[in-house]
Amino acid sequence: MLALLWAGAAAVLWLWWVDTAAVVTAADWLNGAGRITGLLAGYGCAVLVALMARVPVLERGVGSDRVARWHALAGRWTVSLVLAHVALIVWGYAVQSGTSVVSQTTEIVLDYPEMLKATAGTLIILAVGAVSARAVRRRVSHETWYYLHLLTYAAVFLAFGHQLAVGADFVGSAPARAAWYALYLGAAALVLWYRVLVPVRLNARHRLRVESVVREAPGVVSVVVAGRRPEGVTAEAGQFFRWRFLTPGLWGTSTPYSLSAPPRGGRLRITVKALGDHSAALATVRPGTRVWVEGPYGALTARRRTRRKVLLLAGGVGITPLRALFETLPAAPGDLTLVYRARRPEDLALRAELEAIAAARGARLYYALNTPEGASVPITAAGLRAALPDIDRHDVYLCGPPGMAGSAYEALRAAGVPARRIHHESFEL
């Protein structure tokens, strides 16, 4: 996928190369650089939209967390390219015409075709980029960030017209215009299909509702959802859906939660810890509440497995996707191990189920708890090798809070587990 994305960027540069006769004067250099950054920014906008489309081959093959990181990286590059494009073009045109930058900016915005819309689109892209900056992102609610982020679609739409109307690489080339239309219409079709039509069909067909809410541990509840036509509700162990509970206070937020058990009889179960307003409110959801879901997503599945022996390493509520894998991963007795990190015995969510699965499958189950004094006991390379002397011959599935997952990853690497066999998916999307 990365090779394909870079190939697209190379094709964009080739478009400028074949359409440029010579670069001689200072204005040529500035305008040429402005055209290159503009073309790459336009390509980046299409890539951003495609990465937001939740295409299954990406979400399930590459992994939702990695796609989200690609989208964030592409967003930073695109915003930078947009800024560079604006500055270079205005400067180059000003040098070419012998006018000031201010007067040249006014002329471009007010007199050039499609430029008023393009200016509005640029301002929206810059605003979305500012809100998405890490320092700002921490200070705004998820809902605010999410709905402002959706304005990216409007920004791309507003900016598209000026690329074809004034872009030197498109004005005189019908094939280039056709390719650009295909790029943008393809990205739009992906969004329309996977973000709108597929979820509408799924929810209209199954009409999911909350069946029950069960307390599992302090601050942890399981929510069971069921609907009609149960045979069509499918997902793999380790995957997640994006959930929207259609009740006051929750309907405006779509949140990813992993399945904590394989789908059975059309029933989907999630197990959620109260870590914020939304997750805490799930304990009060009443049976019968309508649920809107999108998915399934995620690549933390049995398909990643490459070795006969498997270690599942969970921290806190990260047990949810690993509990489903603990039940379903094909493994001979003794080849499957689960290590569950928690603070106290009462914090071990789904403990009875885990112990029943371990007994039925002949799997090993270990708990890593704090000391009676409350001191945290870290997961170390030495501890992992003591529990599993052949850990370097295991596949490892890792899921937990960021701090725990990071330290566990380092311990696994120090214990000799290759990075390619440590399978991890973050839900901090």
PDB file of N, CA and C in Angstrom, residues 125-174:
ATOM      1  N   ILE A 125      -9.053  23.674   5.677  1.00  0.00           N
ATOM      2  CA  ILE A 125      -7.982  22.675   5.853  1.00  0.00           C
ATOM      3  C   ILE A 125      -7.012  23.117   6.948  1.00  0.00           C
ATOM      4  N   LEU A 126      -6.649  24.391   6.948  1.00  0.00           N
ATOM      5  CA  LEU A 126      -5.733  24.892   7.968  1.00  0.00           C
ATOM      6  C   LEU A 126      -6.370  24.838   9.358  1.00  0.00           C
ATOM      7  N   ALA A 127      -7.668  25.130   9.437  1.00  0.00           N
ATOM      8  CA  ALA A 127      -8.361  25.067  10.732  1.00  0.00           C
ATOM      9  C   ALA A 127      -8.422  23.632  11.250  1.00  0.00           C
ATOM     10  N   VAL A 128      -8.745  22.696  10.367  1.00  0.00           N
ATOM     11  CA  VAL A 128      -8.789  21.287  10.765  1.00  0.00           C
ATOM     12  C   VAL A 128      -7.403  20.823  11.189  1.00  0.00           C
ATOM     13  N   GLY A 129      -6.377  21.249  10.442  1.00  0.00           N
ATOM     14  CA  GLY A 129      -5.016  20.892  10.821  1.00  0.00           C
ATOM     15  C   GLY A 129      -4.634  21.436  12.178  1.00  0.00           C
ATOM     16  N   ALA A 130      -5.057  22.669  12.474  1.00  0.00           N
ATOM     17  CA  ALA A 130      -4.745  23.266  13.773  1.00  0.00           C
ATOM     18  C   ALA A 130      -5.429  22.513  14.907  1.00  0.00           C
ATOM     19  N   VAL A 131      -6.705  22.149  14.714  1.00  0.00           N
ATOM     20  CA  VAL A 131      -7.439  21.420  15.754  1.00  0.00           C
ATOM     21  C   VAL A 131      -6.864  20.025  15.957  1.00  0.00           C
ATOM     22  N   SER A 132      -6.273  19.456  14.896  1.00  0.00           N
ATOM     23  CA  SER A 132      -5.722  18.112  14.978  1.00  0.00           C
ATOM     24  C   SER A 132      -4.312  18.074  15.537  1.00  0.00           C
ATOM     25  N   ALA A 133      -3.679  19.240  15.697  1.00  0.00           N
ATOM     26  CA  ALA A 133      -2.345  19.275  16.302  1.00  0.00           C
ATOM     27  C   ALA A 133      -2.410  18.691  17.707  1.00  0.00           C
ATOM     28  N   ARG A 134      -1.379  17.961  18.071  1.00  0.00           N
ATOM     29  CA  ARG A 134      -1.419  17.205  19.324  1.00  0.00           C
ATOM     30  C   ARG A 134      -1.694  18.084  20.532  1.00  0.00           C
ATOM     31  N   ALA A 135      -1.072  19.256  20.604  1.00  0.00           N
ATOM     32  CA  ALA A 135      -1.262  20.124  21.764  1.00  0.00           C
ATOM     33  C   ALA A 135      -2.704  20.607  21.881  1.00  0.00           C
ATOM     34  N   VAL A 136      -3.343  20.856  20.715  1.00  0.00           N
ATOM     35  CA  VAL A 136      -4.734  21.304  20.723  1.00  0.00           C
ATOM     36  C   VAL A 136      -5.677  20.126  20.909  1.00  0.00           C
ATOM     37  N   ARG A 137      -5.351  19.016  20.281  1.00  0.00           N
ATOM     38  CA  ARG A 137      -6.217  17.821  20.322  1.00  0.00           C
ATOM     39  C   ARG A 137      -6.489  17.378  21.746  1.00  0.00           C
ATOM     40  N   ARG A 138      -5.500  17.524  22.619  1.00  0.00           N
ATOM     41  CA  ARG A 138      -5.690  17.106  24.017  1.00  0.00           C
ATOM     42  C   ARG A 138      -6.678  17.984  24.760  1.00  0.00           C
ATOM     43  N   ARG A 139      -6.906  19.181  24.251  1.00  0.00           N
ATOM     44  CA  ARG A 139      -7.735  20.147  24.975  1.00  0.00           C
ATOM     45  C   ARG A 139      -9.167  20.252  24.451  1.00  0.00           C
ATOM     46  N   VAL A 140      -9.482  19.534  23.408  1.00  0.00           N
ATOM     47  CA  VAL A 140     -10.851  19.565  22.880  1.00  0.00           C
ATOM     48  C   VAL A 140     -11.472  18.186  23.028  1.00  0.00           C
ATOM     49  N   SER A 141     -12.776  18.147  23.120  1.00  0.00           N
ATOM     50  CA  SER A 141     -13.466  16.870  23.262  1.00  0.00           C
ATOM     51  C   SER A 141     -13.367  16.073  21.969  1.00  0.00           C
ATOM     52  N   HIS A 142     -13.552  14.777  22.096  1.00  0.00           N
ATOM     53  CA  HIS A 142     -13.507  13.917  20.920  1.00  0.00           C
ATOM     54  C   HIS A 142     -14.594  14.315  19.933  1.00  0.00           C
ATOM     55  N   GLU A 143     -15.791  14.658  20.438  1.00  0.00           N
ATOM     56  CA  GLU A 143     -16.894  15.012  19.560  1.00  0.00           C
ATOM     57  C   GLU A 143     -16.574  16.283  18.770  1.00  0.00           C
ATOM     58  N   THR A 144     -16.001  17.291  19.447  1.00  0.00           N
ATOM     59  CA  THR A 144     -15.637  18.527  18.753  1.00  0.00           C
ATOM     60  C   THR A 144     -14.617  18.245  17.661  1.00  0.00           C
ATOM     61  N   TRP A 145     -13.577  17.498  18.013  1.00  0.00           N
ATOM     62  CA  TRP A 145     -12.547  17.166  17.029  1.00  0.00           C
ATOM     63  C   TRP A 145     -13.140  16.383  15.866  1.00  0.00           C
ATOM     64  N   TYR A 146     -14.002  15.415  16.160  1.00  0.00           N
ATOM     65  CA  TYR A 146     -14.552  14.549  15.121  1.00  0.00           C
ATOM     66  C   TYR A 146     -15.395  15.335  14.125  1.00  0.00           C
ATOM     67  N   TYR A 147     -16.313  16.164  14.632  1.00  0.00           N
ATOM     68  CA  TYR A 147     -17.211  16.873  13.720  1.00  0.00           C
ATOM     69  C   TYR A 147     -16.486  17.977  12.947  1.00  0.00           C
ATOM     70  N   LEU A 148     -15.494  18.607  13.558  1.00  0.00           N
ATOM     71  CA  LEU A 148     -14.689  19.566  12.804  1.00  0.00           C
ATOM     72  C   LEU A 148     -13.869  18.842  11.735  1.00  0.00           C
ATOM     73  N   HIS A 149     -13.423  17.639  12.046  1.00  0.00           N
ATOM     74  CA  HIS A 149     -12.629  16.859  11.111  1.00  0.00           C
ATOM     75  C   HIS A 149     -13.431  16.520   9.857  1.00  0.00           C
ATOM     76  N   LEU A 150     -14.740  16.337  10.018  1.00  0.00           N
ATOM     77  CA  LEU A 150     -15.578  16.022   8.862  1.00  0.00           C
ATOM     78  C   LEU A 150     -15.621  17.165   7.847  1.00  0.00           C
ATOM     79  N   LEU A 151     -15.263  18.380   8.293  1.00  0.00           N
ATOM     80  CA  LEU A 151     -15.225  19.508   7.364  1.00  0.00           C
ATOM     81  C   LEU A 151     -14.152  19.339   6.290  1.00  0.00           C
ATOM     82  N   THR A 152     -13.255  18.373   6.486  1.00  0.00           N
ATOM     83  CA  THR A 152     -12.247  18.083   5.458  1.00  0.00           C
ATOM     84  C   THR A 152     -12.916  17.786   4.125  1.00  0.00           C
ATOM     85  N   TYR A 153     -14.042  17.073   4.162  1.00  0.00           N
ATOM     86  CA  TYR A 153     -14.758  16.771   2.918  1.00  0.00           C
ATOM     87  C   TYR A 153     -15.170  18.057   2.205  1.00  0.00           C
ATOM     88  N   ALA A 154     -15.706  19.016   2.966  1.00  0.00           N
ATOM     89  CA  ALA A 154     -16.122  20.292   2.370  1.00  0.00           C
ATOM     90  C   ALA A 154     -14.920  21.046   1.820  1.00  0.00           C
ATOM     91  N   ALA A 155     -13.817  21.005   2.544  1.00  0.00           N
ATOM     92  CA  ALA A 155     -12.612  21.711   2.096  1.00  0.00           C
ATOM     93  C   ALA A 155     -12.100  21.144   0.780  1.00  0.00           C
ATOM     94  N   VAL A 156     -12.073  19.829   0.675  1.00  0.00           N
ATOM     95  CA  VAL A 156     -11.593  19.194  -0.554  1.00  0.00           C
ATOM     96  C   VAL A 156     -12.515  19.539  -1.723  1.00  0.00           C
ATOM     97  N   PHE A 157     -13.819  19.523  -1.480  1.00  0.00           N
ATOM     98  CA  PHE A 157     -14.782  19.867  -2.534  1.00  0.00           C
ATOM     99  C   PHE A 157     -14.583  21.305  -3.005  1.00  0.00           C
ATOM    100  N   LEU A 158     -14.420  22.229  -2.066  1.00  0.00           N
ATOM    101  CA  LEU A 158     -14.281  23.639  -2.422  1.00  0.00           C
ATOM    102  C   LEU A 158     -12.973  23.910  -3.180  1.00  0.00           C
ATOM    103  N   ALA A 159     -11.926  23.181  -2.842  1.00  0.00           N
ATOM    104  CA  ALA A 159     -10.620  23.442  -3.450  1.00  0.00           C
ATOM    105  C   ALA A 159     -10.433  22.726  -4.777  1.00  0.00           C
ATOM    106  N   PHE A 160     -11.299  21.763  -5.086  1.00  0.00           N
ATOM    107  CA  PHE A 160     -11.073  20.947  -6.283  1.00  0.00           C
ATOM    108  C   PHE A 160     -11.153  21.770  -7.571  1.00  0.00           C
ATOM    109  N   GLY A 161     -12.134  22.651  -7.675  1.00  0.00           N
ATOM    110  CA  GLY A 161     -12.377  23.351  -8.928  1.00  0.00           C
ATOM    111  C   GLY A 161     -11.204  24.180  -9.411  1.00  0.00           C
ATOM    112  N   HIS A 162     -10.502  24.849  -8.483  1.00  0.00           N
ATOM    113  CA  HIS A 162      -9.425  25.738  -8.919  1.00  0.00           C
ATOM    114  C   HIS A 162      -8.242  24.960  -9.488  1.00  0.00           C
ATOM    115  N   GLN A 163      -8.108  23.693  -9.087  1.00  0.00           N
ATOM    116  CA  GLN A 163      -6.995  22.901  -9.611  1.00  0.00           C
ATOM    117  C   GLN A 163      -7.120  22.719 -11.121  1.00  0.00           C
ATOM    118  N   LEU A 164      -8.341  22.486 -11.592  1.00  0.00           N
ATOM    119  CA  LEU A 164      -8.562  22.289 -13.018  1.00  0.00           C
ATOM    120  C   LEU A 164      -8.726  23.609 -13.769  1.00  0.00           C
ATOM    121  N   ALA A 165      -9.236  24.629 -13.071  1.00  0.00           N
ATOM    122  CA  ALA A 165      -9.505  25.905 -13.745  1.00  0.00           C
ATOM    123  C   ALA A 165      -8.235  26.711 -13.986  1.00  0.00           C
ATOM    124  N   VAL A 166      -7.295  26.688 -13.047  1.00  0.00           N
ATOM    125  CA  VAL A 166      -6.091  27.518 -13.186  1.00  0.00           C
ATOM    126  C   VAL A 166      -4.804  26.718 -13.139  1.00  0.00           C
ATOM    127  N   GLY A 167      -4.894  25.422 -12.874  1.00  0.00           N
ATOM    128  CA  GLY A 167      -3.693  24.607 -12.818  1.00  0.00           C
ATOM    129  C   GLY A 167      -3.077  24.436 -14.191  1.00  0.00           C
ATOM    130  N   ALA A 168      -1.844  24.879 -14.357  1.00  0.00           N
ATOM    131  CA  ALA A 168      -1.199  24.842 -15.672  1.00  0.00           C
ATOM    132  C   ALA A 168      -1.071  23.420 -16.206  1.00  0.00           C
ATOM    133  N   ASP A 169      -1.004  22.441 -15.333  1.00  0.00           N
ATOM    134  CA  ASP A 169      -0.825  21.054 -15.764  1.00  0.00           C
ATOM    135  C   ASP A 169      -2.130  20.419 -16.220  1.00  0.00           C
ATOM    136  N   PHE A 170      -3.257  21.086 -15.969  1.00  0.00           N
ATOM    137  CA  PHE A 170      -4.550  20.523 -16.348  1.00  0.00           C
ATOM    138  C   PHE A 170      -5.253  21.313 -17.460  1.00  0.00           C
ATOM    139  N   VAL A 171      -4.982  22.612 -17.542  1.00  0.00           N
ATOM    140  CA  VAL A 171      -5.710  23.462 -18.495  1.00  0.00           C
ATOM    141  C   VAL A 171      -5.583  22.949 -19.925  1.00  0.00           C
ATOM    142  N   GLY A 172      -4.388  22.535 -20.305  1.00  0.00           N
ATOM    143  CA  GLY A 172      -4.191  22.107 -21.691  1.00  0.00           C
ATOM    144  C   GLY A 172      -4.080  20.627 -21.896  1.00  0.00           C
ATOM    145  N   SER A 173      -4.446  19.824 -20.901  1.00  0.00           N
ATOM    146  CA  SER A 173      -4.281  18.365 -21.005  1.00  0.00           C
ATOM    147  C   SER A 173      -5.546  17.642 -20.585  1.00  0.00           C
ATOM    148  N   ALA A 174      -6.276  17.144 -21.561  1.00  0.00           N
ATOM    149  CA  ALA A 174      -7.497  16.382 -21.258  1.00  0.00           C
ATOM    150  C   ALA A 174      -7.188  15.091 -20.495  1.00  0.00           C
TER     151      ALA A 174
END
